[in-house]
Amino acid sequence: MAARSRPKIYLAGPEVFLPNAREIGEAKVALARAAGFEAVFPLDPSLEIAHLAKPEQARRIYDADVGLMNACDLAILNMTPFRGVSMDAGTAFEAGYMRAQGKPVFGYSNVAADLKARSLAWRQAAPALVDADRPDVVIEDFGLAENLMIAVAVRQSGGTVVSRRVARGAEMTDLEGFKACLAEARTVLRVGA
Amino acid sequence: MAARSRPKIYLAGPEVFLPNAREIGEAKVALARAAGFEAVFPLDPSLEIAHLAKPEQARRIYDADVGLMNACDLAILNMTPFRGVSMDAGTAFEAGYMRAQGKPVFGYSNVAADLKARSLAWRQAAPALVDADRPDVVIEDFGLAENLMIAVAVRQSGGTVVSRRVARGAEMTDLEGFKACLAEARTVLRVGA
């Protein structure tokens, strides 16, 4: 990586939905910078889309995010479960998008329980929601933190999903797992080597 | 598409976890064939991986699925909510993977409620699960069936997420939405034109 000293990270995760999203994004960008990277957080107030019709707003955000992904060299995924057993669906989409371009993806989850344990807990909680799960539907049992497509994508990038238990309520904001991903990325991309 | 009369569809969705996955896969392949396509269902018993260690099993499945995606021309996604508000995370990953290769993705959901309605229902149900959702976290409000990254990916492919209400319990197996996606794909890819 001598020719390019600062690989560019796409910061994927549902924290874009937080009221203090910009603050979290700035904290992640600063940590990435201190670790030898550039980083982009896909929350761009300059889009100025509020006056547009909703489908057009969605399209502009999509195009902006895809443009950022195309310009980045790797991604770090916040894989913390979001409104269900699994990670945010948009973040999963972005993981696949980056991997198809051959770019490494690293990931962390601020919930320590693995996918199997979370899926079993889901059935016990039995929330009254329309959902395709049923008692006879297989639960993946590979000891992985997430659906194998994403967990193996992280492994084949040279990382491992960093799963940590954090204080209840800090699942979206705790950045220790993110720091561990930065350390993995430094090794794999030989940043500072 | 004259030079290649049968575009190849990657059949993405959580029905691979059903006990009768093979039967569902065969039904989808037959419907696709009748509509002028070839189709592959990512459940390959010939992998013969049961004797391997779990991480190696997961890796083999990932590699097989990625190989199938690379060989396909488009995907049809089963986007029915799975163990939470959103679609299966592996299917979302595959949607991103295909889009990064410039391939069209079409999708259906057997739940009619849109993402906003489902997210609000999630909060009302308040399942006792560790999760990053909180009352102050933004719920996407674009009138879309799913996280905008996937919903817009479908739109930019020339389709629209086909959302239908089906009989309770048939969320994973009803194929009317799938047939509607085949019709969209025929138009976009000019199959039979």
Short mmCIF file of C-alpha atoms in Angstrom, two decimals, chain A residues 19-102:
data_model
loop_
_atom_site.label_atom_id
_atom_site.label_comp_id
_atom_site.label_asym_id
_atom_site.label_seq_id
_atom_site.Cartn_x
_atom_site.Cartn_y
_atom_site.Cartn_z
CA PRO A 19 -30.48 11.60 16.20
CA ASN A 20 -26.77 12.23 16.85
CA ALA A 21 -25.66 10.41 13.71
CA ARG A 22 -23.34 13.20 12.65
CA GLU A 23 -21.51 13.10 15.98
CA ILE A 24 -21.06 9.31 15.80
CA GLY A 25 -19.87 9.61 12.23
CA GLU A 26 -17.32 12.24 13.16
CA ALA A 27 -16.04 10.06 16.01
CA LYS A 28 -15.60 7.12 13.64
CA VAL A 29 -13.87 9.25 11.02
CA ALA A 30 -11.48 10.59 13.65
CA LEU A 31 -10.66 7.11 14.94
CA ALA A 32 -10.09 5.89 11.39
CA ARG A 33 -7.84 8.82 10.67
CA ALA A 34 -5.78 8.15 13.80
CA ALA A 35 -5.38 4.55 12.57
CA GLY A 36 -4.00 5.65 9.19
CA PHE A 37 -7.17 5.63 7.09
CA GLU A 38 -9.52 8.04 5.46
CA ALA A 39 -13.17 7.27 6.14
CA VAL A 40 -16.54 8.35 4.85
CA PHE A 41 -19.81 8.19 6.75
CA PRO A 42 -22.83 7.95 4.46
CA LEU A 43 -24.81 10.84 5.93
CA ASP A 44 -24.55 13.80 3.66
CA PRO A 45 -26.56 16.86 4.71
CA SER A 46 -25.35 18.55 1.53
CA LEU A 47 -27.74 16.35 -0.44
CA GLU A 48 -30.50 18.92 0.35
CA ILE A 49 -33.29 16.58 -0.59
CA ALA A 50 -36.01 17.54 1.89
CA HIS A 51 -38.00 19.39 -0.77
CA LEU A 52 -38.10 16.41 -3.12
CA ALA A 53 -40.73 13.70 -3.36
CA LYS A 54 -39.94 10.68 -1.19
CA PRO A 55 -39.05 8.25 -3.99
CA GLU A 56 -36.62 10.82 -5.38
CA GLN A 57 -35.11 11.38 -1.92
CA ALA A 58 -34.54 7.64 -1.60
CA ARG A 59 -32.96 7.51 -5.04
CA ARG A 60 -30.57 10.37 -4.26
CA ILE A 61 -29.44 8.72 -1.04
CA TYR A 62 -28.92 5.40 -2.81
CA ASP A 63 -26.90 7.01 -5.59
CA ALA A 64 -24.77 8.95 -3.09
CA ASP A 65 -24.06 5.83 -1.03
CA VAL A 66 -23.21 3.74 -4.09
CA GLY A 67 -20.86 6.51 -5.25
CA LEU A 68 -19.12 6.47 -1.87
CA MET A 69 -18.79 2.68 -1.94
CA ASN A 70 -17.29 2.79 -5.42
CA ALA A 71 -14.73 5.32 -4.16
CA CYS A 72 -13.76 3.31 -1.07
CA ASP A 73 -11.22 0.52 -0.64
CA LEU A 74 -12.85 -1.37 2.22
CA ALA A 75 -15.83 -1.27 4.58
CA ILE A 76 -16.29 -1.61 8.31
CA LEU A 77 -19.78 -2.88 9.13
CA ASN A 78 -21.73 -2.23 12.30
CA MET A 79 -23.41 -5.65 12.44
CA THR A 80 -25.23 -5.10 15.74
CA PRO A 81 -28.74 -6.62 15.52
CA PHE A 82 -31.22 -4.00 14.41
CA ARG A 83 -35.00 -4.44 14.74
CA GLY A 84 -34.71 -8.18 14.79
CA VAL A 85 -32.33 -11.10 15.02
CA SER A 86 -29.96 -9.82 12.36
CA MET A 87 -28.00 -6.79 11.32
CA ASP A 88 -29.48 -3.87 9.39
CA ALA A 89 -30.54 -4.97 5.89
CA GLY A 90 -28.99 -1.92 4.22
CA THR A 91 -25.64 -2.69 5.83
CA ALA A 92 -25.88 -6.30 4.63
CA PHE A 93 -26.57 -5.04 1.11
CA GLU A 94 -23.49 -2.82 1.32
CA ALA A 95 -21.35 -5.72 2.52
CA GLY A 96 -22.32 -7.69 -0.58
CA TYR A 97 -21.78 -4.71 -2.82
CA MET A 98 -18.23 -4.19 -1.56
CA ARG A 99 -17.33 -7.90 -1.66
CA ALA A 100 -18.45 -8.18 -5.28
CA GLN A 101 -15.83 -5.54 -6.02
CA GLY A 102 -13.23 -7.66 -4.24
#
